[in-house]
Amino acid sequence: MRYAKRGRLRFTSHRDISRAVERAVRRAGIPVAYSAGFSPHPKISYAGAAPTGVASEAEYLEIGVTTPSDPAQVRQSLDESLPSGLDVLDVVEAGPGGLADRLEASEWEVRLPGADRGLAEVAAEKFLAAGTVEVERLTKKGPRRFDARQAVLGLEVSEGTDRTAAQVGGRPCVILRMVVRHMTPAVRPDDVLTGLRLVADFAPPVPPEVTRLAQGPLDVSTGALADPLDLDRDVTRGGEAGPAGEHVAG
């Protein structure tokens, strides 16, 4: 399943989103499978979730179901049961292969209201020309240093309109578009912004507005991302049967 995280819901934590999805699955009457043991949990797994505070048009999850279910009906029922801002965009019956393995890279849009386009272009050129750009981020295990440059496959600068100021004349807004390979540790858009500050002293005047536009298999020759659900759409025999007749809708 592909779903979007929009508006104020971008500030919702992953744990809260998980709870909202579990409640919506029950309300929608989806025959979800449960794990075994003393504390059974619904078989819902998330792949490549965006950080808290980031909007996304390409979040993915898989739901294990006990009986075959119509993907179109699952999409409609689940979308109606979720709060506005968590919007179900696509549901297919899962074929062979893991969904998480197909999410090789993400395309991000970073809007920088009030930033100078010329300075942003210079910073992007210096970042791309650098062999390595080491940044530091505070993790659960403490500060960690890693190379932010290696993961960035493309970085472009354009100009748009500040959406928050659209009603008062529409001030210019610098837009960064970047394609970032999924690595360990994960390189996030804020890491790239840290890298731009390090190589060119470029820093946005206000907090950025970040949206994930896509994630999926990577075409190395073109740098484009494919739809990770296309492989499942090509399977005509239906989902792979799991243990005890379990199927997967994802």
PDB file of C-alpha atoms in Angstrom:
ATOM      1  CA  MET A   1       0.000   0.000   0.000  1.00  0.00           C
ATOM      2  CA  ARG A   2       1.179   3.503  -0.820  1.00  0.00           C
ATOM      3  CA  TYR A   3      -0.154   6.346   1.296  1.00  0.00           C
ATOM      4  CA  ALA A   4       0.524  10.060   1.731  1.00  0.00           C
ATOM      5  CA  LYS A   5       1.322  12.027   4.871  1.00  0.00           C
ATOM      6  CA  ARG A   6       0.097  15.579   4.310  1.00  0.00           C
ATOM      7  CA  GLY A   7      -0.561  18.852   6.073  1.00  0.00           C
ATOM      8  CA  ARG A   8      -0.391  18.811   9.862  1.00  0.00           C
ATOM      9  CA  LEU A   9      -0.112  15.021   9.843  1.00  0.00           C
ATOM     10  CA  ARG A  10       3.549  15.405   8.807  1.00  0.00           C
ATOM     11  CA  PHE A  11       4.252  16.236  12.460  1.00  0.00           C
ATOM     12  CA  THR A  12       2.763  12.921  13.626  1.00  0.00           C
ATOM     13  CA  SER A  13       5.264  10.397  14.964  1.00  0.00           C
ATOM     14  CA  HIS A  14       5.648   6.989  13.345  1.00  0.00           C
ATOM     15  CA  ARG A  15       4.216   5.342  16.470  1.00  0.00           C
ATOM     16  CA  ASP A  16       1.064   7.469  16.289  1.00  0.00           C
ATOM     17  CA  ILE A  17       0.676   6.708  12.588  1.00  0.00           C
ATOM     18  CA  SER A  18       0.969   2.988  13.357  1.00  0.00           C
ATOM     19  CA  ARG A  19      -1.782   3.267  15.954  1.00  0.00           C
ATOM     20  CA  ALA A  20      -4.009   5.205  13.546  1.00  0.00           C
ATOM     21  CA  VAL A  21      -3.524   2.561  10.844  1.00  0.00           C
ATOM     22  CA  GLU A  22      -4.317  -0.295  13.246  1.00  0.00           C
ATOM     23  CA  ARG A  23      -7.541   1.406  14.350  1.00  0.00           C
ATOM     24  CA  ALA A  24      -8.476   2.149  10.739  1.00  0.00           C
ATOM     25  CA  VAL A  25      -7.885  -1.478   9.731  1.00  0.00           C
ATOM     26  CA  ARG A  26     -10.304  -2.617  12.432  1.00  0.00           C
ATOM     27  CA  ARG A  27     -12.930  -0.007  11.492  1.00  0.00           C
ATOM     28  CA  ALA A  28     -12.624  -0.895   7.808  1.00  0.00           C
ATOM     29  CA  GLY A  29     -13.243  -4.579   8.542  1.00  0.00           C
ATOM     30  CA  ILE A  30     -10.072  -5.764   6.823  1.00  0.00           C
ATOM     31  CA  PRO A  31      -9.355  -9.437   7.747  1.00  0.00           C
ATOM     32  CA  VAL A  32      -5.885  -8.686   9.106  1.00  0.00           C
ATOM     33  CA  ALA A  33      -3.662 -11.558  10.215  1.00  0.00           C
ATOM     34  CA  TYR A  34      -2.128 -11.572  13.703  1.00  0.00           C
ATOM     35  CA  SER A  35       1.192 -12.782  15.013  1.00  0.00           C
ATOM     36  CA  ALA A  36       1.375 -15.809  17.297  1.00  0.00           C
ATOM     37  CA  GLY A  37       2.351 -15.786  20.964  1.00  0.00           C
ATOM     38  CA  PHE A  38       1.046 -14.328  24.208  1.00  0.00           C
ATOM     39  CA  SER A  39       0.655 -10.803  22.796  1.00  0.00           C
ATOM     40  CA  PRO A  40      -0.604 -11.060  19.197  1.00  0.00           C
ATOM     41  CA  HIS A  41      -0.096  -8.017  16.980  1.00  0.00           C
ATOM     42  CA  PRO A  42      -1.638  -7.239  13.586  1.00  0.00           C
ATOM     43  CA  LYS A  43       0.741  -8.116  10.755  1.00  0.00           C
ATOM     44  CA  ILE A  44       1.359  -4.616   9.442  1.00  0.00           C
ATOM     45  CA  SER A  45       4.902  -3.710   8.423  1.00  0.00           C
ATOM     46  CA  TYR A  46       6.256  -0.334   7.317  1.00  0.00           C
ATOM     47  CA  ALA A  47       9.017   0.253   4.786  1.00  0.00           C
ATOM     48  CA  GLY A  48      11.184   3.359   4.594  1.00  0.00           C
ATOM     49  CA  ALA A  49       9.063   5.668   6.757  1.00  0.00           C
ATOM     50  CA  ALA A  50       9.781   9.410   6.451  1.00  0.00           C
ATOM     51  CA  PRO A  51      11.021  11.281   9.553  1.00  0.00           C
ATOM     52  CA  THR A  52       8.613  13.187  11.804  1.00  0.00           C
ATOM     53  CA  GLY A  53       7.997  16.694  10.449  1.00  0.00           C
ATOM     54  CA  VAL A  54       8.394  15.629   6.822  1.00  0.00           C
ATOM     55  CA  ALA A  55       5.471  15.367   4.402  1.00  0.00           C
ATOM     56  CA  SER A  56       5.376  12.499   1.931  1.00  0.00           C
ATOM     57  CA  GLU A  57       3.540  11.333  -1.158  1.00  0.00           C
ATOM     58  CA  ALA A  58       5.240   7.942  -1.095  1.00  0.00           C
ATOM     59  CA  GLU A  59       4.965   6.038   2.186  1.00  0.00           C
ATOM     60  CA  TYR A  60       4.599   2.252   2.012  1.00  0.00           C
ATOM     61  CA  LEU A  61       3.304  -0.533   4.210  1.00  0.00           C
ATOM     62  CA  GLU A  62       2.249  -4.172   3.918  1.00  0.00           C
ATOM     63  CA  ILE A  63      -0.782  -5.762   5.563  1.00  0.00           C
ATOM     64  CA  GLY A  64      -1.041  -9.509   6.067  1.00  0.00           C
ATOM     65  CA  VAL A  65      -4.624 -10.729   5.600  1.00  0.00           C
ATOM     66  CA  THR A  66      -6.230 -14.069   6.361  1.00  0.00           C
ATOM     67  CA  THR A  67      -8.371 -14.191   3.222  1.00  0.00           C
ATOM     68  CA  PRO A  68      -7.920 -12.704  -0.261  1.00  0.00           C
ATOM     69  CA  SER A  69      -9.229  -9.133  -0.374  1.00  0.00           C
ATOM     70  CA  ASP A  70     -10.099  -6.843  -3.265  1.00  0.00           C
ATOM     71  CA  PRO A  71      -7.350  -4.161  -3.419  1.00  0.00           C
ATOM     72  CA  ALA A  72      -9.750  -1.461  -4.622  1.00  0.00           C
ATOM     73  CA  GLN A  73     -12.141  -2.129  -1.747  1.00  0.00           C
ATOM     74  CA  VAL A  74      -9.291  -2.187   0.767  1.00  0.00           C
ATOM     75  CA  ARG A  75      -8.045   1.169  -0.534  1.00  0.00           C
ATOM     76  CA  GLN A  76     -11.475   2.808  -0.309  1.00  0.00           C
ATOM     77  CA  SER A  77     -12.407   1.364   3.093  1.00  0.00           C
ATOM     78  CA  LEU A  78      -9.069   2.135   4.686  1.00  0.00           C
ATOM     79  CA  ASP A  79      -8.890   5.646   3.238  1.00  0.00           C
ATOM     80  CA  GLU A  80     -12.344   6.448   4.628  1.00  0.00           C
ATOM     81  CA  SER A  81     -11.309   5.143   8.065  1.00  0.00           C
ATOM     82  CA  LEU A  82      -8.073   7.147   8.342  1.00  0.00           C
ATOM     83  CA  PRO A  83      -7.892  10.798   9.460  1.00  0.00           C
ATOM     84  CA  SER A  84      -7.619  13.493   6.811  1.00  0.00           C
ATOM     85  CA  GLY A  85      -3.954  13.910   5.912  1.00  0.00           C
ATOM     86  CA  LEU A  86      -3.241  10.184   5.923  1.00  0.00           C
ATOM     87  CA  ASP A  87      -4.493   9.346   2.457  1.00  0.00           C
ATOM     88  CA  VAL A  88      -4.377   5.896   0.860  1.00  0.00           C
ATOM     89  CA  LEU A  89      -3.248   6.272  -2.753  1.00  0.00           C
ATOM     90  CA  ASP A  90      -2.674   2.750  -4.063  1.00  0.00           C
ATOM     91  CA  VAL A  91      -3.208  -0.854  -2.941  1.00  0.00           C
ATOM     92  CA  VAL A  92      -2.148  -3.999  -4.789  1.00  0.00           C
ATOM     93  CA  GLU A  93      -2.060  -7.683  -3.930  1.00  0.00           C
ATOM     94  CA  ALA A  94       1.542  -8.550  -3.147  1.00  0.00           C
ATOM     95  CA  GLY A  95       3.478 -10.881  -5.387  1.00  0.00           C
ATOM     96  CA  PRO A  96       6.812 -12.555  -4.621  1.00  0.00           C
ATOM     97  CA  GLY A  97       9.707 -10.535  -3.269  1.00  0.00           C
ATOM     98  CA  GLY A  98       9.998  -8.093  -0.410  1.00  0.00           C
ATOM     99  CA  LEU A  99       8.706  -4.547  -0.757  1.00  0.00           C
ATOM    100  CA  ALA A 100      11.464  -3.029   1.398  1.00  0.00           C
ATOM    101  CA  ASP A 101      14.150  -4.377  -0.943  1.00  0.00           C
ATOM    102  CA  ARG A 102      12.682  -2.359  -3.821  1.00  0.00           C
ATOM    103  CA  LEU A 103      12.944   0.989  -2.024  1.00  0.00           C
ATOM    104  CA  GLU A 104      16.459   1.845  -3.173  1.00  0.00           C
ATOM    105  CA  ALA A 105      16.259   5.654  -3.262  1.00  0.00           C
ATOM    106  CA  SER A 106      13.980   8.628  -2.567  1.00  0.00           C
ATOM    107  CA  GLU A 107      13.229  11.825  -4.442  1.00  0.00           C
ATOM    108  CA  TRP A 108      12.828  14.839  -2.154  1.00  0.00           C
ATOM    109  CA  GLU A 109      11.554  18.382  -2.589  1.00  0.00           C
ATOM    110  CA  VAL A 110      12.978  20.914  -0.122  1.00  0.00           C
ATOM    111  CA  ARG A 111      11.375  24.363  -0.191  1.00  0.00           C
ATOM    112  CA  LEU A 112      13.443  27.212   1.271  1.00  0.00           C
ATOM    113  CA  PRO A 113      11.301  30.353   1.676  1.00  0.00           C
ATOM    114  CA  GLY A 114      13.325  33.568   1.566  1.00  0.00           C
ATOM    115  CA  ALA A 115      16.564  31.888   0.458  1.00  0.00           C
ATOM    116  CA  ASP A 116      18.778  33.347  -2.276  1.00  0.00           C
ATOM    117  CA  ARG A 117      18.719  31.241  -5.449  1.00  0.00           C
ATOM    118  CA  GLY A 118      22.192  32.316  -6.566  1.00  0.00           C
ATOM    119  CA  LEU A 119      23.751  31.277  -3.268  1.00  0.00           C
ATOM    120  CA  ALA A 120      21.820  28.006  -3.351  1.00  0.00           C
ATOM    121  CA  GLU A 121      23.116  27.204  -6.851  1.00  0.00           C
ATOM    122  CA  VAL A 122      26.706  27.893  -5.834  1.00  0.00           C
ATOM    123  CA  ALA A 123      26.300  25.719  -2.735  1.00  0.00           C
ATOM    124  CA  ALA A 124      24.789  22.866  -4.776  1.00  0.00           C
ATOM    125  CA  GLU A 125      27.658  23.007  -7.291  1.00  0.00           C
ATOM    126  CA  LYS A 126      30.254  22.883  -4.517  1.00  0.00           C
ATOM    127  CA  PHE A 127      28.451  20.029  -2.797  1.00  0.00           C
ATOM    128  CA  LEU A 128      28.277  17.941  -5.989  1.00  0.00           C
ATOM    129  CA  ALA A 129      31.919  18.691  -6.817  1.00  0.00           C
ATOM    130  CA  ALA A 130      33.116  17.528  -3.406  1.00  0.00           C
ATOM    131  CA  GLY A 131      34.491  14.012  -3.028  1.00  0.00           C
ATOM    132  CA  THR A 132      33.100  13.655   0.487  1.00  0.00           C
ATOM    133  CA  VAL A 133      31.048  15.893   2.760  1.00  0.00           C
ATOM    134  CA  GLU A 134      31.149  14.671   6.332  1.00  0.00           C
ATOM    135  CA  VAL A 135      28.257  15.735   8.542  1.00  0.00           C
ATOM    136  CA  GLU A 136      27.369  14.939  12.125  1.00  0.00           C
ATOM    137  CA  ARG A 137      23.948  13.982  13.448  1.00  0.00           C
ATOM    138  CA  LEU A 138      22.813  13.124  16.952  1.00  0.00           C
ATOM    139  CA  THR A 139      21.431   9.570  17.005  1.00  0.00           C
ATOM    140  CA  LYS A 140      20.064   7.352  19.765  1.00  0.00           C
ATOM    141  CA  LYS A 141      23.616   6.087  20.274  1.00  0.00           C
ATOM    142  CA  GLY A 142      25.087   9.578  20.425  1.00  0.00           C
ATOM    143  CA  PRO A 143      26.738  11.822  17.795  1.00  0.00           C
ATOM    144  CA  ARG A 144      27.635  10.082  14.539  1.00  0.00           C
ATOM    145  CA  ARG A 145      29.699  11.327  11.601  1.00  0.00           C
ATOM    146  CA  PHE A 146      29.118  10.080   8.050  1.00  0.00           C
ATOM    147  CA  ASP A 147      29.509  11.102   4.416  1.00  0.00           C
ATOM    148  CA  ALA A 148      26.386  12.855   3.092  1.00  0.00           C
ATOM    149  CA  ARG A 149      27.776  13.282  -0.428  1.00  0.00           C
ATOM    150  CA  GLN A 150      28.006   9.621  -1.415  1.00  0.00           C
ATOM    151  CA  ALA A 151      24.249   9.037  -1.197  1.00  0.00           C
ATOM    152  CA  VAL A 152      23.193  12.076  -3.281  1.00  0.00           C
ATOM    153  CA  LEU A 153      22.667  11.036  -6.908  1.00  0.00           C
ATOM    154  CA  GLY A 154      21.189  14.335  -8.090  1.00  0.00           C
ATOM    155  CA  LEU A 155      20.691  17.844  -6.730  1.00  0.00           C
ATOM    156  CA  GLU A 156      18.927  20.618  -8.662  1.00  0.00           C
ATOM    157  CA  VAL A 157      17.945  24.172  -7.744  1.00  0.00           C
ATOM    158  CA  SER A 158      14.843  25.953  -9.061  1.00  0.00           C
ATOM    159  CA  GLU A 159      12.535  28.725  -7.912  1.00  0.00           C
ATOM    160  CA  GLY A 160       8.861  28.741  -6.963  1.00  0.00           C
ATOM    161  CA  THR A 161       6.460  30.555  -4.668  1.00  0.00           C
ATOM    162  CA  ASP A 162       6.372  30.430  -0.899  1.00  0.00           C
ATOM    163  CA  ARG A 163       3.115  28.569  -0.282  1.00  0.00           C
ATOM    164  CA  THR A 164       2.687  30.045   3.195  1.00  0.00           C
ATOM    165  CA  ALA A 165       2.828  33.562   1.695  1.00  0.00           C
ATOM    166  CA  ALA A 166       0.630  32.869  -1.335  1.00  0.00           C
ATOM    167  CA  GLN A 167      -2.191  35.031   0.010  1.00  0.00           C
ATOM    168  CA  VAL A 168       0.054  38.057   0.477  1.00  0.00           C
ATOM    169  CA  GLY A 169       1.760  38.328  -2.873  1.00  0.00           C
ATOM    170  CA  GLY A 170       3.656  35.062  -3.160  1.00  0.00           C
ATOM    171  CA  ARG A 171       7.275  35.698  -2.173  1.00  0.00           C
ATOM    172  CA  PRO A 172       9.951  33.760  -4.099  1.00  0.00           C
ATOM    173  CA  CYS A 173      11.030  30.419  -2.714  1.00  0.00           C
ATOM    174  CA  VAL A 174      14.116  28.382  -3.584  1.00  0.00           C
ATOM    175  CA  ILE A 175      13.332  24.730  -4.298  1.00  0.00           C
ATOM    176  CA  LEU A 176      15.877  21.933  -4.033  1.00  0.00           C
ATOM    177  CA  ARG A 177      15.128  18.642  -5.769  1.00  0.00           C
ATOM    178  CA  MET A 178      17.359  15.769  -4.759  1.00  0.00           C
ATOM    179  CA  VAL A 179      17.539  12.025  -5.367  1.00  0.00           C
ATOM    180  CA  VAL A 180      19.147  10.249  -2.433  1.00  0.00           C
ATOM    181  CA  ARG A 181      20.160   6.606  -2.347  1.00  0.00           C
ATOM    182  CA  HIS A 182      19.063   4.639   0.719  1.00  0.00           C
ATOM    183  CA  MET A 183      22.152   3.786   2.746  1.00  0.00           C
ATOM    184  CA  THR A 184      23.171   3.004   6.315  1.00  0.00           C
ATOM    185  CA  PRO A 185      23.118   5.358   8.078  1.00  0.00           C
ATOM    186  CA  ALA A 186      20.288   6.970   6.132  1.00  0.00           C
ATOM    187  CA  VAL A 187      21.132  10.339   4.565  1.00  0.00           C
ATOM    188  CA  ARG A 188      18.190  12.706   5.022  1.00  0.00           C
ATOM    189  CA  PRO A 189      17.465  16.077   3.399  1.00  0.00           C
ATOM    190  CA  ASP A 190      18.512  17.893   6.564  1.00  0.00           C
ATOM    191  CA  ASP A 191      21.903  16.171   6.305  1.00  0.00           C
ATOM    192  CA  VAL A 192      22.265  17.539   2.769  1.00  0.00           C
ATOM    193  CA  LEU A 193      21.377  21.030   4.033  1.00  0.00           C
ATOM    194  CA  THR A 194      24.054  20.635   6.696  1.00  0.00           C
ATOM    195  CA  GLY A 195      26.460  19.694   3.922  1.00  0.00           C
ATOM    196  CA  LEU A 196      25.552  22.821   1.925  1.00  0.00           C
ATOM    197  CA  ARG A 197      26.317  24.924   4.979  1.00  0.00           C
ATOM    198  CA  LEU A 198      29.671  23.223   5.464  1.00  0.00           C
ATOM    199  CA  VAL A 199      30.882  23.540   1.857  1.00  0.00           C
ATOM    200  CA  ALA A 200      29.477  26.997   1.048  1.00  0.00           C
ATOM    201  CA  ASP A 201      28.157  28.551   4.262  1.00  0.00           C
ATOM    202  CA  PHE A 202      24.634  28.364   2.785  1.00  0.00           C
ATOM    203  CA  ALA A 203      21.830  28.204   5.349  1.00  0.00           C
ATOM    204  CA  PRO A 204      18.096  28.886   4.802  1.00  0.00           C
ATOM    205  CA  PRO A 205      16.703  31.837   6.788  1.00  0.00           C
ATOM    206  CA  VAL A 206      13.685  29.833   7.992  1.00  0.00           C
ATOM    207  CA  PRO A 207      13.067  26.104   8.575  1.00  0.00           C
ATOM    208  CA  PRO A 208      12.684  24.196   5.289  1.00  0.00           C
ATOM    209  CA  GLU A 209       9.500  22.514   4.051  1.00  0.00           C
ATOM    210  CA  VAL A 210      10.412  18.946   3.098  1.00  0.00           C
ATOM    211  CA  THR A 211       8.288  16.527   1.057  1.00  0.00           C
ATOM    212  CA  ARG A 212       9.184  13.069  -0.193  1.00  0.00           C
ATOM    213  CA  LEU A 213       7.839  12.860  -3.735  1.00  0.00           C
ATOM    214  CA  ALA A 214       8.738   9.257  -4.531  1.00  0.00           C
ATOM    215  CA  GLN A 215      10.747   6.246  -3.458  1.00  0.00           C
ATOM    216  CA  GLY A 216      11.391   3.017  -5.273  1.00  0.00           C
ATOM    217  CA  PRO A 217      13.753   1.022  -7.493  1.00  0.00           C
ATOM    218  CA  LEU A 218      16.582   3.082  -8.953  1.00  0.00           C
ATOM    219  CA  ASP A 219      17.568   3.177 -12.624  1.00  0.00           C
ATOM    220  CA  VAL A 220      21.288   3.873 -12.228  1.00  0.00           C
ATOM    221  CA  SER A 221      21.694   4.920 -15.877  1.00  0.00           C
ATOM    222  CA  THR A 222      19.033   7.663 -15.718  1.00  0.00           C
ATOM    223  CA  GLY A 223      18.746   8.351 -11.986  1.00  0.00           C
ATOM    224  CA  ALA A 224      14.955   7.957 -12.239  1.00  0.00           C
ATOM    225  CA  LEU A 225      12.804   6.059  -9.745  1.00  0.00           C
ATOM    226  CA  ALA A 226      10.291   3.403 -10.761  1.00  0.00           C
ATOM    227  CA  ASP A 227       7.013   2.538  -9.010  1.00  0.00           C
ATOM    228  CA  PRO A 228       7.833  -0.234  -6.491  1.00  0.00           C
ATOM    229  CA  LEU A 229       4.324  -1.672  -6.843  1.00  0.00           C
ATOM    230  CA  ASP A 230       4.608  -2.250 -10.602  1.00  0.00           C
ATOM    231  CA  LEU A 231       6.100  -5.715 -10.050  1.00  0.00           C
ATOM    232  CA  ASP A 232       3.004  -6.721  -8.091  1.00  0.00           C
ATOM    233  CA  ARG A 233       0.688  -5.319 -10.747  1.00  0.00           C
ATOM    234  CA  ASP A 234       2.370  -7.613 -13.277  1.00  0.00           C
ATOM    235  CA  VAL A 235       1.587 -10.741 -11.260  1.00  0.00           C
ATOM    236  CA  THR A 236      -1.629 -12.250 -12.600  1.00  0.00           C
ATOM    237  CA  ARG A 237      -1.842 -15.263 -10.293  1.00  0.00           C
ATOM    238  CA  GLY A 238      -2.447 -13.183  -7.134  1.00  0.00           C
ATOM    239  CA  GLY A 239      -0.508 -12.859  -3.903  1.00  0.00           C
ATOM    240  CA  GLU A 240       1.875 -15.439  -2.581  1.00  0.00           C
ATOM    241  CA  ALA A 241       0.259 -17.590   0.038  1.00  0.00           C
ATOM    242  CA  GLY A 242       1.883 -17.306   3.450  1.00  0.00           C
ATOM    243  CA  PRO A 243       1.687 -19.567   6.494  1.00  0.00           C
ATOM    244  CA  ALA A 244      -1.766 -21.012   7.222  1.00  0.00           C
ATOM    245  CA  GLY A 245      -3.243 -19.575   4.048  1.00  0.00           C
ATOM    246  CA  GLU A 246      -2.161 -16.030   4.883  1.00  0.00           C
ATOM    247  CA  HIS A 247      -1.976 -13.558   2.011  1.00  0.00           C
ATOM    248  CA  VAL A 248      -0.310 -10.189   1.830  1.00  0.00           C
ATOM    249  CA  ALA A 249      -1.858  -6.978   0.570  1.00  0.00           C
ATOM    250  CA  GLY A 250       0.709  -4.237   0.274  1.00  0.00           C
TER     251      GLY A 250
END
